[in-house]
Each structure stands twice: as structure tokens, then as C-alpha cells.
Amino acid sequence: MVIIFLTIGFIILKIWQRDKEGIMKRFLGLLTAMLLVVALVISCAPAGTTKKTSKKDKKSGEVAKAGSIKAGKIKFTFDSNEYGGASSVNLVGSFNGWNPTDPNYAMEDPDGDGIFEIEVEWDAGKYLYKYYIDGNWPKDMSELEQYISPKPTEYVDDGFGGRNAVLVVE
């Protein structure tokens, strides 16, 4: 997209330099201004929905927009009771190089209630992730949605026949 705008800008500049009467300069100046405004609007538009909400999710932090979480501390939970039991759960994804044994992302069950949790501090961005449960990768994260919080923004192909969860942080 940037290359297209640079090419258009170069062409406009060349025409501008050859215009002796100034008519083309005014026309191209207006056209350039309109193209810049369109490019600015397109590049600044948020992806996906822009519905604002002020609801507070008790398990995961404040919701920024529908399907996204505000940047800062985010609490991830996995209810192993509903899942059928688990002895170890790790949060794994693009944020830690997909390392399933990263001790910084080992979820804990401090009160022994079967709900594993971890609190992370994330900046704004789009994070792909999965839970690594008892040494196994779930094939499709959407199958775990009823056991986890926060709910993913979306799911994407993981390249191995399954799907990763995606969380948009704003």
C-alpha cells in the first residue's frame, strides 16, 4: 500500500513540475490532499468491531471493546474441574516463542480448587496462544472456550490442522 502511494506521489510530482499554467498544480494538490485523507482514515481505522463497552469481567480485567481486553494486567484462568481434571497447565503463544515449558507462563492453582490461573502484563497488540495441558496441545482452542477466561477475540489456523486462540489487547 505504501509503495502504491509513493508511486502515485512521484507521478503527481512529475506532472506538477511540468505544469506551466498552474491549473494542473491546483487540481493535483487537491487530489493529493484527498488521497492523504483517505489513506489516513484507512490506516487509523480499527480492525473488527468498534463497539465500546464499560463492563468489567471479574476473571480477566476490563473490557476495552467487544472481543478485546485493555492493556495492562490480564488474568487468564482455566477451569480443570469442568474440563475433566489437569495437573499442569501452561499459557503458551507468540509472546514466549511457543515454549510450552517456559516457567514464566506456568499457570498455578494456589487454592487447590482446580482453577489454574496466571496474571500477565501485556501491552496493546494481537496475541496468539494455546493452553498446554498435562504435556499435550489441544487441537482446537475453540473446544476449550467454556473452560477459559478471558474469552478469545477470535480463532485462527495454527498450521497443524488445529486453531490457536487470539486475544486483542488495546
GROMACS .gro file of N, CA and C in nm:
model
  510
    1MET      N    1   0.083  -0.118   0.000
    1MET     CA    2   0.000   0.000   0.000
    1MET      C    3   0.087   0.125   0.000
    2VAL      N    4   0.193   0.124   0.081
    2VAL     CA    5   0.283   0.238   0.088
    2VAL      C    6   0.350   0.261  -0.046
    3ILE      N    7   0.389   0.153  -0.112
    3ILE     CA    8   0.455   0.165  -0.242
    3ILE      C    9   0.361   0.228  -0.344
    4ILE      N   10   0.235   0.192  -0.339
    4ILE     CA   11   0.136   0.249  -0.431
    4ILE      C   12   0.126   0.400  -0.410
    5PHE      N   13   0.116   0.442  -0.284
    5PHE     CA   14   0.105   0.585  -0.255
    5PHE      C   15   0.232   0.660  -0.293
    6LEU      N   16   0.347   0.598  -0.271
    6LEU     CA   17   0.472   0.663  -0.311
    6LEU      C   18   0.481   0.677  -0.462
    7THR      N   19   0.438   0.575  -0.535
    7THR     CA   20   0.439   0.581  -0.681
    7THR      C   21   0.344   0.689  -0.731
    8ILE      N   22   0.224   0.693  -0.676
    8ILE     CA   23   0.128   0.797  -0.714
    8ILE      C   24   0.185   0.935  -0.682
    9GLY      N   25   0.246   0.947  -0.566
    9GLY     CA   26   0.307   1.074  -0.527
    9GLY      C   27   0.417   1.116  -0.623
   10PHE      N   28   0.499   1.023  -0.667
   10PHE     CA   29   0.607   1.052  -0.762
   10PHE      C   30   0.550   1.099  -0.895
   11ILE      N   31   0.447   1.032  -0.944
   11ILE     CA   32   0.385   1.070  -1.071
   11ILE      C   33   0.324   1.210  -1.060
   12ILE      N   34   0.255   1.235  -0.952
   12ILE     CA   35   0.195   1.367  -0.930
   12ILE      C   36   0.304   1.474  -0.926
   13LEU      N   37   0.413   1.446  -0.860
   13LEU     CA   38   0.523   1.542  -0.852
   13LEU      C   39   0.579   1.574  -0.990
   14LYS      N   40   0.597   1.473  -1.074
   14LYS     CA   41   0.649   1.496  -1.210
   14LYS      C   42   0.553   1.581  -1.293
   15ILE      N   43   0.424   1.550  -1.287
   15ILE     CA   44   0.325   1.630  -1.360
   15ILE      C   45   0.325   1.773  -1.307
   16TRP      N   46   0.331   1.786  -1.179
   16TRP     CA   47   0.330   1.916  -1.111
   16TRP      C   48   0.446   2.003  -1.161
   17GLN      N   49   0.563   1.945  -1.175
   17GLN     CA   50   0.681   2.020  -1.216
   17GLN      C   51   0.673   2.067  -1.362
   18ARG      N   52   0.598   2.000  -1.447
   18ARG     CA   53   0.588   2.034  -1.589
   18ARG      C   54   0.471   2.128  -1.620
   19ASP      N   55   0.385   2.150  -1.526
   19ASP     CA   56   0.266   2.234  -1.547
   19ASP      C   57   0.306   2.382  -1.543
   20LYS      N   58   0.293   2.450  -1.656
   20LYS     CA   59   0.334   2.590  -1.666
   20LYS      C   60   0.220   2.685  -1.629
   21GLU      N   61   0.096   2.644  -1.646
   21GLU     CA   62  -0.018   2.733  -1.623
   21GLU      C   63  -0.069   2.726  -1.480
   22GLY      N   64  -0.036   2.626  -1.405
   22GLY     CA   65  -0.078   2.616  -1.266
   22GLY      C   66  -0.211   2.548  -1.243
   23ILE      N   67  -0.286   2.521  -1.349
   23ILE     CA   68  -0.416   2.456  -1.334
   23ILE      C   69  -0.398   2.314  -1.283
   24MET      N   70  -0.305   2.245  -1.344
   24MET     CA   71  -0.280   2.107  -1.302
   24MET      C   72  -0.227   2.103  -1.159
   25LYS      N   73  -0.149   2.203  -1.121
   25LYS     CA   74  -0.095   2.206  -0.986
   25LYS      C   75  -0.207   2.214  -0.883
   26ARG      N   76  -0.305   2.299  -0.909
   26ARG     CA   77  -0.416   2.312  -0.814
   26ARG      C   78  -0.498   2.183  -0.809
   27PHE      N   79  -0.525   2.126  -0.927
   27PHE     CA   80  -0.601   2.002  -0.932
   27PHE      C   81  -0.527   1.889  -0.861
   28LEU      N   82  -0.400   1.876  -0.891
   28LEU     CA   83  -0.322   1.768  -0.829
   28LEU      C   84  -0.302   1.793  -0.680
   29GLY      N   85  -0.292   1.916  -0.640
   29GLY     CA   86  -0.282   1.948  -0.497
   29GLY      C   87  -0.406   1.903  -0.423
   30LEU      N   88  -0.522   1.931  -0.481
   30LEU     CA   89  -0.648   1.888  -0.421
   30LEU      C   90  -0.658   1.735  -0.420
   31LEU      N   91  -0.621   1.672  -0.531
   31LEU     CA   92  -0.624   1.526  -0.540
   31LEU      C   93  -0.529   1.463  -0.437
   32THR      N   94  -0.411   1.520  -0.423
   32THR     CA   95  -0.314   1.470  -0.325
   32THR      C   96  -0.369   1.481  -0.184
   33ALA      N   97  -0.428   1.594  -0.153
   33ALA     CA   98  -0.485   1.614  -0.020
   33ALA      C   99  -0.595   1.512   0.008
   34MET      N  100  -0.681   1.487  -0.092
   34MET     CA  101  -0.788   1.390  -0.073
   34MET      C  102  -0.732   1.249  -0.054
   35LEU      N  103  -0.631   1.213  -0.132
   35LEU     CA  104  -0.570   1.080  -0.117
   35LEU      C  105  -0.505   1.064   0.020
   36LEU      N  106  -0.440   1.167   0.068
   36LEU     CA  107  -0.378   1.160   0.200
   36LEU      C  108  -0.483   1.143   0.310
   37VAL      N  109  -0.594   1.213   0.298
   37VAL     CA  110  -0.701   1.199   0.397
   37VAL      C  111  -0.757   1.058   0.394
   38VAL      N  112  -0.782   1.004   0.274
   38VAL     CA  113  -0.833   0.867   0.262
   38VAL      C  114  -0.733   0.768   0.322
   39ALA      N  115  -0.606   0.784   0.290
   39ALA     CA  116  -0.504   0.694   0.344
   39ALA      C  117  -0.498   0.702   0.495
   40LEU      N  118  -0.509   0.822   0.549
   40LEU     CA  119  -0.505   0.840   0.694
   40LEU      C  120  -0.625   0.773   0.760
   41VAL      N  121  -0.743   0.791   0.703
   41VAL     CA  122  -0.864   0.731   0.759
   41VAL      C  123  -0.855   0.579   0.755
   42ILE      N  124  -0.809   0.523   0.644
   42ILE     CA  125  -0.798   0.378   0.631
   42ILE      C  126  -0.695   0.322   0.728
   43SER      N  127  -0.582   0.387   0.738
   43SER     CA  128  -0.476   0.333   0.824
   43SER      C  129  -0.507   0.347   0.972
   44CYS      N  130  -0.593   0.440   1.009
   44CYS     CA  131  -0.625   0.461   1.151
   44CYS      C  132  -0.751   0.387   1.194
   45ALA      N  133  -0.825   0.330   1.102
   45ALA     CA  134  -0.948   0.260   1.136
   45ALA      C  135  -0.915   0.132   1.212
   46PRO      N  136  -0.985   0.104   1.323
   46PRO     CA  137  -0.959  -0.017   1.399
   46PRO      C  138  -1.009  -0.140   1.324
   47ALA      N  139  -0.940  -0.250   1.344
   47ALA     CA  140  -0.982  -0.376   1.284
   47ALA      C  141  -1.098  -0.433   1.363
   48GLY      N  142  -1.191  -0.495   1.295
   48GLY     CA  143  -1.302  -0.560   1.364
   48GLY      C  144  -1.403  -0.461   1.417
   49THR      N  145  -1.473  -0.502   1.516
   49THR     CA  146  -1.580  -0.422   1.573
   49THR      C  147  -1.527  -0.307   1.657
   50THR      N  148  -1.603  -0.200   1.664
   50THR     CA  149  -1.562  -0.086   1.745
   50THR      C  150  -1.665  -0.055   1.854
   51LYS      N  151  -1.749  -0.151   1.884
   51LYS     CA  152  -1.850  -0.131   1.987
   51LYS      C  153  -1.783  -0.118   2.123
   52LYS      N  154  -1.804  -0.006   2.188
   52LYS     CA  155  -1.742   0.019   2.319
   52LYS      C  156  -1.832  -0.037   2.428
   53THR      N  157  -1.769  -0.081   2.534
   53THR     CA  158  -1.843  -0.127   2.650
   53THR      C  159  -1.764  -0.094   2.774
   54SER      N  160  -1.832  -0.079   2.883
   54SER     CA  161  -1.761  -0.047   3.008
   54SER      C  162  -1.781  -0.158   3.111
   55LYS      N  163  -1.828  -0.272   3.066
   55LYS     CA  164  -1.847  -0.384   3.158
   55LYS      C  165  -1.714  -0.432   3.212
   56LYS      N  166  -1.718  -0.485   3.329
   56LYS     CA  167  -1.597  -0.538   3.393
   56LYS      C  168  -1.610  -0.690   3.401
   57ASP      N  169  -1.512  -0.761   3.345
   57ASP     CA  170  -1.509  -0.906   3.353
   57ASP      C  171  -1.431  -0.941   3.479
   58LYS      N  172  -1.496  -1.002   3.574
   58LYS     CA  173  -1.434  -1.029   3.704
   58LYS      C  174  -1.312  -1.119   3.693
   59LYS      N  175  -1.309  -1.207   3.593
   59LYS     CA  176  -1.198  -1.302   3.584
   59LYS      C  177  -1.080  -1.249   3.505
   60SER      N  178  -1.099  -1.150   3.418
   60SER     CA  179  -0.990  -1.121   3.325
   60SER      C  180  -0.952  -0.975   3.308
   61GLY      N  181  -1.017  -0.884   3.371
   61GLY     CA  182  -0.978  -0.744   3.351
   61GLY      C  183  -1.085  -0.668   3.277
   62GLU      N  184  -1.060  -0.542   3.257
   62GLU     CA  185  -1.160  -0.456   3.196
   62GLU      C  186  -1.166  -0.476   3.046
   63VAL      N  187  -1.286  -0.483   2.994
   63VAL     CA  188  -1.306  -0.500   2.851
   63VAL      C  189  -1.292  -0.364   2.784
   64ALA      N  190  -1.212  -0.357   2.678
   64ALA     CA  191  -1.191  -0.232   2.607
   64ALA      C  192  -1.296  -0.217   2.497
   65LYS      N  193  -1.307  -0.311   2.410
   65LYS     CA  194  -1.406  -0.314   2.303
   65LYS      C  195  -1.458  -0.457   2.299
   66ALA      N  196  -1.568  -0.476   2.230
   66ALA     CA  197  -1.622  -0.611   2.220
   66ALA      C  198  -1.515  -0.704   2.166
   67GLY      N  199  -1.482  -0.808   2.242
   67GLY     CA  200  -1.384  -0.905   2.197
   67GLY      C  201  -1.240  -0.869   2.224
   68SER      N  202  -1.215  -0.764   2.300
   68SER     CA  203  -1.077  -0.728   2.330
   68SER      C  204  -1.064  -0.691   2.477
   69ILE      N  205  -0.942  -0.682   2.524
   69ILE     CA  206  -0.910  -0.654   2.664
   69ILE      C  207  -0.820  -0.531   2.670
   70LYS      N  208  -0.834  -0.454   2.775
   70LYS     CA  209  -0.745  -0.338   2.792
   70LYS      C  210  -0.605  -0.383   2.827
   71ALA      N  211  -0.506  -0.309   2.777
   71ALA     CA  212  -0.366  -0.338   2.807
   71ALA      C  213  -0.341  -0.325   2.957
   72GLY      N  214  -0.243  -0.399   3.004
   72GLY     CA  215  -0.210  -0.399   3.146
   72GLY      C  216  -0.214  -0.540   3.199
   73LYS      N  217  -0.253  -0.554   3.325
   73LYS     CA  218  -0.259  -0.687   3.386
   73LYS      C  219  -0.383  -0.761   3.339
   74ILE      N  220  -0.360  -0.884   3.293
   74ILE     CA  221  -0.468  -0.968   3.242
   74ILE      C  222  -0.460  -1.102   3.314
   75LYS      N  223  -0.571  -1.145   3.369
   75LYS     CA  224  -0.574  -1.272   3.441
   75LYS      C  225  -0.636  -1.379   3.351
   76PHE      N  226  -0.557  -1.483   3.322
   76PHE     CA  227  -0.604  -1.598   3.245
   76PHE      C  228  -0.641  -1.707   3.344
   77THR      N  229  -0.754  -1.774   3.320
   77THR     CA  230  -0.794  -1.886   3.404
   77THR      C  231  -0.833  -2.005   3.317
   78PHE      N  232  -0.814  -2.123   3.374
   78PHE     CA  233  -0.853  -2.248   3.310
   78PHE      C  234  -0.918  -2.335   3.416
   79ASP      N  235  -1.046  -2.368   3.397
   79ASP     CA  236  -1.120  -2.448   3.494
   79ASP      C  237  -1.104  -2.596   3.461
   80SER      N  238  -1.010  -2.661   3.531
   80SER     CA  239  -0.983  -2.802   3.502
   80SER      C  240  -1.094  -2.893   3.555
   81ASN      N  241  -1.174  -2.845   3.649
   81ASN     CA  242  -1.285  -2.926   3.701
   81ASN      C  243  -1.385  -2.953   3.589
   82GLU      N  244  -1.423  -2.850   3.518
   82GLU     CA  245  -1.517  -2.864   3.408
   82GLU      C  246  -1.456  -2.942   3.291
   83TYR      N  247  -1.326  -2.926   3.273
   83TYR     CA  248  -1.253  -2.990   3.163
   83TYR      C  249  -1.239  -3.140   3.185
   84GLY      N  250  -1.230  -3.182   3.310
   84GLY     CA  251  -1.212  -3.324   3.341
   84GLY      C  252  -1.085  -3.351   3.418
   85GLY      N  253  -1.025  -3.245   3.470
   85GLY     CA  254  -0.905  -3.259   3.552
   85GLY      C  255  -0.777  -3.229   3.475
   86ALA      N  256  -0.681  -3.175   3.548
   86ALA     CA  257  -0.548  -3.146   3.492
   86ALA      C  258  -0.453  -3.127   3.608
   87SER      N  259  -0.327  -3.165   3.587
   87SER     CA  260  -0.228  -3.144   3.693
   87SER      C  261  -0.130  -3.032   3.659
   88SER      N  262  -0.119  -2.996   3.529
   88SER     CA  263  -0.034  -2.883   3.492
   88SER      C  264  -0.090  -2.814   3.368
   89VAL      N  265  -0.084  -2.682   3.370
   89VAL     CA  266  -0.134  -2.602   3.258
   89VAL      C  267  -0.036  -2.488   3.236
   90ASN      N  268   0.004  -2.469   3.112
   90ASN     CA  269   0.091  -2.357   3.075
   90ASN      C  270   0.022  -2.272   2.969
   91LEU      N  271   0.039  -2.142   2.979
   91LEU     CA  272  -0.006  -2.048   2.877
   91LEU      C  273   0.111  -2.034   2.779
   92VAL      N  274   0.086  -2.065   2.652
   92VAL     CA  275   0.192  -2.069   2.552
   92VAL      C  276   0.147  -1.992   2.428
   93GLY      N  277   0.239  -1.916   2.369
   93GLY     CA  278   0.199  -1.845   2.248
   93GLY      C  279   0.308  -1.759   2.187
   94SER      N  280   0.262  -1.667   2.106
   94SER     CA  281   0.353  -1.577   2.033
   94SER      C  282   0.436  -1.491   2.127
   95PHE      N  283   0.390  -1.470   2.246
   95PHE     CA  284   0.457  -1.385   2.345
   95PHE      C  285   0.577  -1.453   2.411
   96ASN      N  286   0.587  -1.586   2.403
   96ASN     CA  287   0.701  -1.657   2.464
   96ASN      C  288   0.766  -1.758   2.368
   97GLY      N  289   0.752  -1.732   2.239
   97GLY     CA  290   0.816  -1.818   2.139
   97GLY      C  291   0.756  -1.957   2.132
   98TRP      N  292   0.632  -1.973   2.176
   98TRP     CA  293   0.562  -2.101   2.177
   98TRP      C  294   0.637  -2.206   2.259
   99ASN      N  295   0.699  -2.164   2.367
   99ASN     CA  296   0.775  -2.254   2.454
   99ASN      C  297   0.681  -2.313   2.560
  100PRO      N  298   0.644  -2.441   2.548
  100PRO     CA  299   0.547  -2.500   2.641
  100PRO      C  300   0.601  -2.522   2.782
  101THR      N  301   0.732  -2.512   2.799
  101THR     CA  302   0.790  -2.534   2.933
  101THR      C  303   0.844  -2.406   2.994
  102ASP      N  304   0.806  -2.291   2.940
  102ASP     CA  305   0.851  -2.163   2.993
  102ASP      C  306   0.794  -2.146   3.135
  103PRO      N  307   0.881  -2.144   3.237
  103PRO     CA  308   0.831  -2.134   3.375
  103PRO      C  309   0.760  -2.002   3.404
  104ASN      N  310   0.786  -1.899   3.325
  104ASN     CA  311   0.720  -1.771   3.345
  104ASN      C  312   0.572  -1.774   3.309
  105TYR      N  313   0.530  -1.877   3.235
  105TYR     CA  314   0.391  -1.887   3.193
  105TYR      C  315   0.325  -2.016   3.243
  106ALA      N  316   0.381  -2.076   3.349
  106ALA     CA  317   0.317  -2.191   3.412
  106ALA      C  318   0.201  -2.140   3.497
  107MET      N  319   0.083  -2.192   3.471
  107MET     CA  320  -0.035  -2.149   3.547
  107MET      C  321  -0.037  -2.224   3.679
  108GLU      N  322  -0.092  -2.161   3.780
  108GLU     CA  323  -0.094  -2.221   3.914
  108GLU      C  324  -0.236  -2.234   3.965
  109ASP      N  325  -0.253  -2.328   4.055
  109ASP     CA  326  -0.379  -2.347   4.126
  109ASP      C  327  -0.350  -2.329   4.275
  110PRO      N  328  -0.333  -2.205   4.320
  110PRO     CA  329  -0.285  -2.180   4.456
  110PRO      C  330  -0.378  -2.229   4.567
  111ASP      N  331  -0.508  -2.229   4.542
  111ASP     CA  332  -0.600  -2.270   4.648
  111ASP      C  333  -0.653  -2.412   4.629
  112GLY      N  334  -0.602  -2.484   4.528
  112GLY     CA  335  -0.639  -2.623   4.507
  112GLY      C  336  -0.782  -2.645   4.462
  113ASP      N  337  -0.845  -2.541   4.406
  113ASP     CA  338  -0.984  -2.554   4.365
  113ASP      C  339  -1.001  -2.605   4.221
  114GLY      N  340  -0.889  -2.639   4.155
  114GLY     CA  341  -0.895  -2.690   4.019
  114GLY      C  342  -0.899  -2.582   3.912
  115ILE      N  343  -0.892  -2.456   3.954
  115ILE     CA  344  -0.891  -2.346   3.858
  115ILE      C  345  -0.749  -2.291   3.851
  116PHE      N  346  -0.684  -2.318   3.737
  116PHE     CA  347  -0.548  -2.270   3.716
  116PHE      C  348  -0.554  -2.125   3.670
  117GLU      N  349  -0.458  -2.045   3.716
  117GLU     CA  350  -0.460  -1.904   3.681
  117GLU      C  351  -0.319  -1.849   3.666
  118ILE      N  352  -0.310  -1.743   3.590
  118ILE     CA  353  -0.185  -1.669   3.576
  118ILE      C  354  -0.222  -1.525   3.541
  119GLU      N  355  -0.149  -1.432   3.597
  119GLU     CA  356  -0.169  -1.291   3.563
  119GLU      C  357  -0.047  -1.243   3.486
  120VAL      N  358  -0.072  -1.187   3.369
  120VAL     CA  359   0.036  -1.137   3.285
  120VAL      C  360   0.014  -0.988   3.260
  121GLU      N  361   0.119  -0.920   3.227
  121GLU     CA  362   0.106  -0.778   3.191
  121GLU      C  363   0.145  -0.764   3.044
  122TRP      N  364   0.046  -0.728   2.964
  122TRP     CA  365   0.067  -0.718   2.820
  122TRP      C  366   0.036  -0.577   2.771
  123ASP      N  367   0.117  -0.534   2.675
  123ASP     CA  368   0.092  -0.408   2.605
  123ASP      C  369  -0.013  -0.433   2.498
  124ALA      N  370  -0.058  -0.326   2.436
  124ALA     CA  371  -0.154  -0.339   2.326
  124ALA      C  372  -0.092  -0.424   2.215
  125GLY      N  373  -0.173  -0.509   2.156
  125GLY     CA  374  -0.126  -0.594   2.048
  125GLY      C  375  -0.221  -0.709   2.024
  126LYS      N  376  -0.183  -0.796   1.934
  126LYS     CA  377  -0.262  -0.914   1.900
  126LYS      C  378  -0.178  -1.035   1.938
  127TYR      N  379  -0.228  -1.116   2.029
  127TYR     CA  380  -0.153  -1.229   2.084
  127TYR      C  381  -0.220  -1.361   2.046
  128LEU      N  382  -0.142  -1.452   1.987
  128LEU     CA  383  -0.188  -1.587   1.958
  128LEU      C  384  -0.145  -1.677   2.072
  129TYR      N  385  -0.232  -1.769   2.113
  129TYR     CA  386  -0.195  -1.855   2.225
  129TYR      C  387  -0.275  -1.985   2.226
  130LYS      N  388  -0.224  -2.079   2.306
  130LYS     CA  389  -0.291  -2.204   2.340
  130LYS      C  390  -0.256  -2.237   2.484
  131TYR      N  391  -0.335  -2.325   2.541
  131TYR     CA  392  -0.300  -2.382   2.671
  131TYR      C  393  -0.230  -2.515   2.645
  132TYR      N  394  -0.126  -2.543   2.721
  132TYR     CA  395  -0.052  -2.669   2.714
  132TYR      C  396  -0.091  -2.745   2.840
  133ILE      N  397  -0.175  -2.848   2.824
  133ILE     CA  398  -0.238  -2.914   2.938
  133ILE      C  399  -0.180  -3.053   2.957
  134ASP      N  400  -0.120  -3.076   3.073
  134ASP     CA  401  -0.060  -3.206   3.107
  134ASP      C  402   0.031  -3.258   2.995
  135GLY      N  403   0.109  -3.168   2.936
  135GLY     CA  404   0.204  -3.206   2.832
  135GLY      C  405   0.144  -3.227   2.695
  136ASN      N  406   0.021  -3.183   2.675
  136ASN     CA  407  -0.046  -3.201   2.546
  136ASN      C  408  -0.102  -3.069   2.493
  137TRP      N  409  -0.095  -3.054   2.361
  137TRP     CA  410  -0.154  -2.938   2.295
  137TRP      C  411  -0.298  -2.970   2.260
  138PRO      N  412  -0.391  -2.883   2.292
  138PRO     CA  413  -0.527  -2.904   2.241
  138PRO      C  414  -0.527  -2.878   2.091
  139LYS      N  415  -0.600  -2.958   2.017
  139LYS     CA  416  -0.601  -2.940   1.871
  139LYS      C  417  -0.667  -2.808   1.835
  140ASP      N  418  -0.778  -2.780   1.896
  140ASP     CA  419  -0.856  -2.661   1.860
  140ASP      C  420  -0.894  -2.586   1.987
  141MET      N  421  -0.841  -2.466   2.003
  141MET     CA  422  -0.869  -2.388   2.124
  141MET      C  423  -1.017  -2.354   2.141
  142SER      N  424  -1.093  -2.351   2.033
  142SER     CA  425  -1.235  -2.318   2.046
  142SER      C  426  -1.309  -2.425   2.126
  143GLU      N  427  -1.254  -2.547   2.130
  143GLU     CA  428  -1.316  -2.654   2.208
  143GLU      C  429  -1.299  -2.632   2.358
  144LEU      N  430  -1.206  -2.544   2.397
  144LEU     CA  431  -1.182  -2.515   2.539
  144LEU      C  432  -1.252  -2.388   2.586
  145GLU      N  433  -1.321  -2.321   2.499
  145GLU     CA  434  -1.375  -2.188   2.530
  145GLU      C  435  -1.459  -2.186   2.657
  146GLN      N  436  -1.534  -2.290   2.683
  146GLN     CA  437  -1.620  -2.291   2.803
  146GLN      C  438  -1.541  -2.304   2.933
  147TYR      N  439  -1.413  -2.340   2.924
  147TYR     CA  440  -1.332  -2.360   3.044
  147TYR      C  441  -1.235  -2.246   3.072
  148ILE      N  442  -1.226  -2.147   2.982
  148ILE     CA  443  -1.121  -2.047   2.992
  148ILE      C  444  -1.175  -1.905   3.004
  149SER      N  445  -1.090  -1.820   3.058
  149SER     CA  446  -1.117  -1.678   3.066
  149SER      C  447  -0.983  -1.606   3.057
  150PRO      N  448  -0.977  -1.496   2.986
  150PRO     CA  449  -1.081  -1.429   2.908
  150PRO      C  450  -1.114  -1.507   2.782
  151LYS      N  451  -1.230  -1.478   2.727
  151LYS     CA  452  -1.269  -1.542   2.602
  151LYS      C  453  -1.186  -1.483   2.489
  152PRO      N  454  -1.137  -1.567   2.398
  152PRO     CA  455  -1.058  -1.517   2.286
  152PRO      C  456  -1.139  -1.423   2.196
  153THR      N  457  -1.068  -1.334   2.131
  153THR     CA  458  -1.129  -1.244   2.034
  153THR      C  459  -1.171  -1.322   1.910
  154GLU      N  460  -1.086  -1.417   1.871
  154GLU     CA  461  -1.112  -1.499   1.753
  154GLU      C  462  -1.022  -1.622   1.758
  155TYR      N  463  -1.037  -1.709   1.657
  155TYR     CA  464  -0.952  -1.827   1.643
  155TYR      C  465  -0.893  -1.826   1.503
  156VAL      N  466  -0.766  -1.870   1.492
  156VAL     CA  467  -0.700  -1.874   1.361
  156VAL      C  468  -0.632  -2.009   1.342
  157ASP      N  469  -0.614  -2.046   1.216
  157ASP     CA  470  -0.547  -2.171   1.180
  157ASP      C  471  -0.406  -2.172   1.239
  158ASP      N  472  -0.370  -2.284   1.303
  158ASP     CA  473  -0.236  -2.292   1.364
  158ASP      C  474  -0.131  -2.353   1.270
  159GLY      N  475  -0.172  -2.393   1.150
  159GLY     CA  476  -0.078  -2.451   1.055
  159GLY      C  477  -0.054  -2.600   1.077
  160PHE      N  478  -0.119  -2.658   1.177
  160PHE     CA  479  -0.103  -2.800   1.208
  160PHE      C  480  -0.237  -2.872   1.214
  161GLY      N  481  -0.338  -2.817   1.150
  161GLY     CA  482  -0.470  -2.879   1.148
  161GLY      C  483  -0.559  -2.839   1.264
  162GLY      N  484  -0.516  -2.748   1.346
  162GLY     CA  485  -0.596  -2.700   1.459
  162GLY      C  486  -0.612  -2.550   1.453
  163ARG      N  487  -0.655  -2.493   1.565
  163ARG     CA  488  -0.674  -2.347   1.570
  163ARG      C  489  -0.618  -2.291   1.699
  164ASN      N  490  -0.549  -2.176   1.686
  164ASN     CA  491  -0.500  -2.101   1.801
  164ASN      C  492  -0.605  -2.000   1.843
  165ALA      N  493  -0.602  -1.964   1.970
  165ALA     CA  494  -0.685  -1.854   2.018
  165ALA      C  495  -0.609  -1.724   1.992
  166VAL      N  496  -0.684  -1.617   1.972
  166VAL     CA  497  -0.626  -1.484   1.952
  166VAL      C  498  -0.691  -1.391   2.053
  167LEU      N  499  -0.608  -1.313   2.121
  167LEU     CA  500  -0.660  -1.211   2.212
  167LEU      C  501  -0.607  -1.076   2.166
  168VAL      N  502  -0.699  -0.985   2.139
  168VAL     CA  503  -0.661  -0.849   2.102
  168VAL      C  504  -0.658  -0.766   2.230
  169VAL      N  505  -0.545  -0.703   2.254
  169VAL     CA  506  -0.525  -0.619   2.373
  169VAL      C  507  -0.513  -0.476   2.323
  170GLU      N  508  -0.595  -0.387   2.380
  170GLU     CA  509  -0.593  -0.246   2.336
  170GLU      C  510  -0.545  -0.155   2.446
   0.00000   0.00000   0.00000
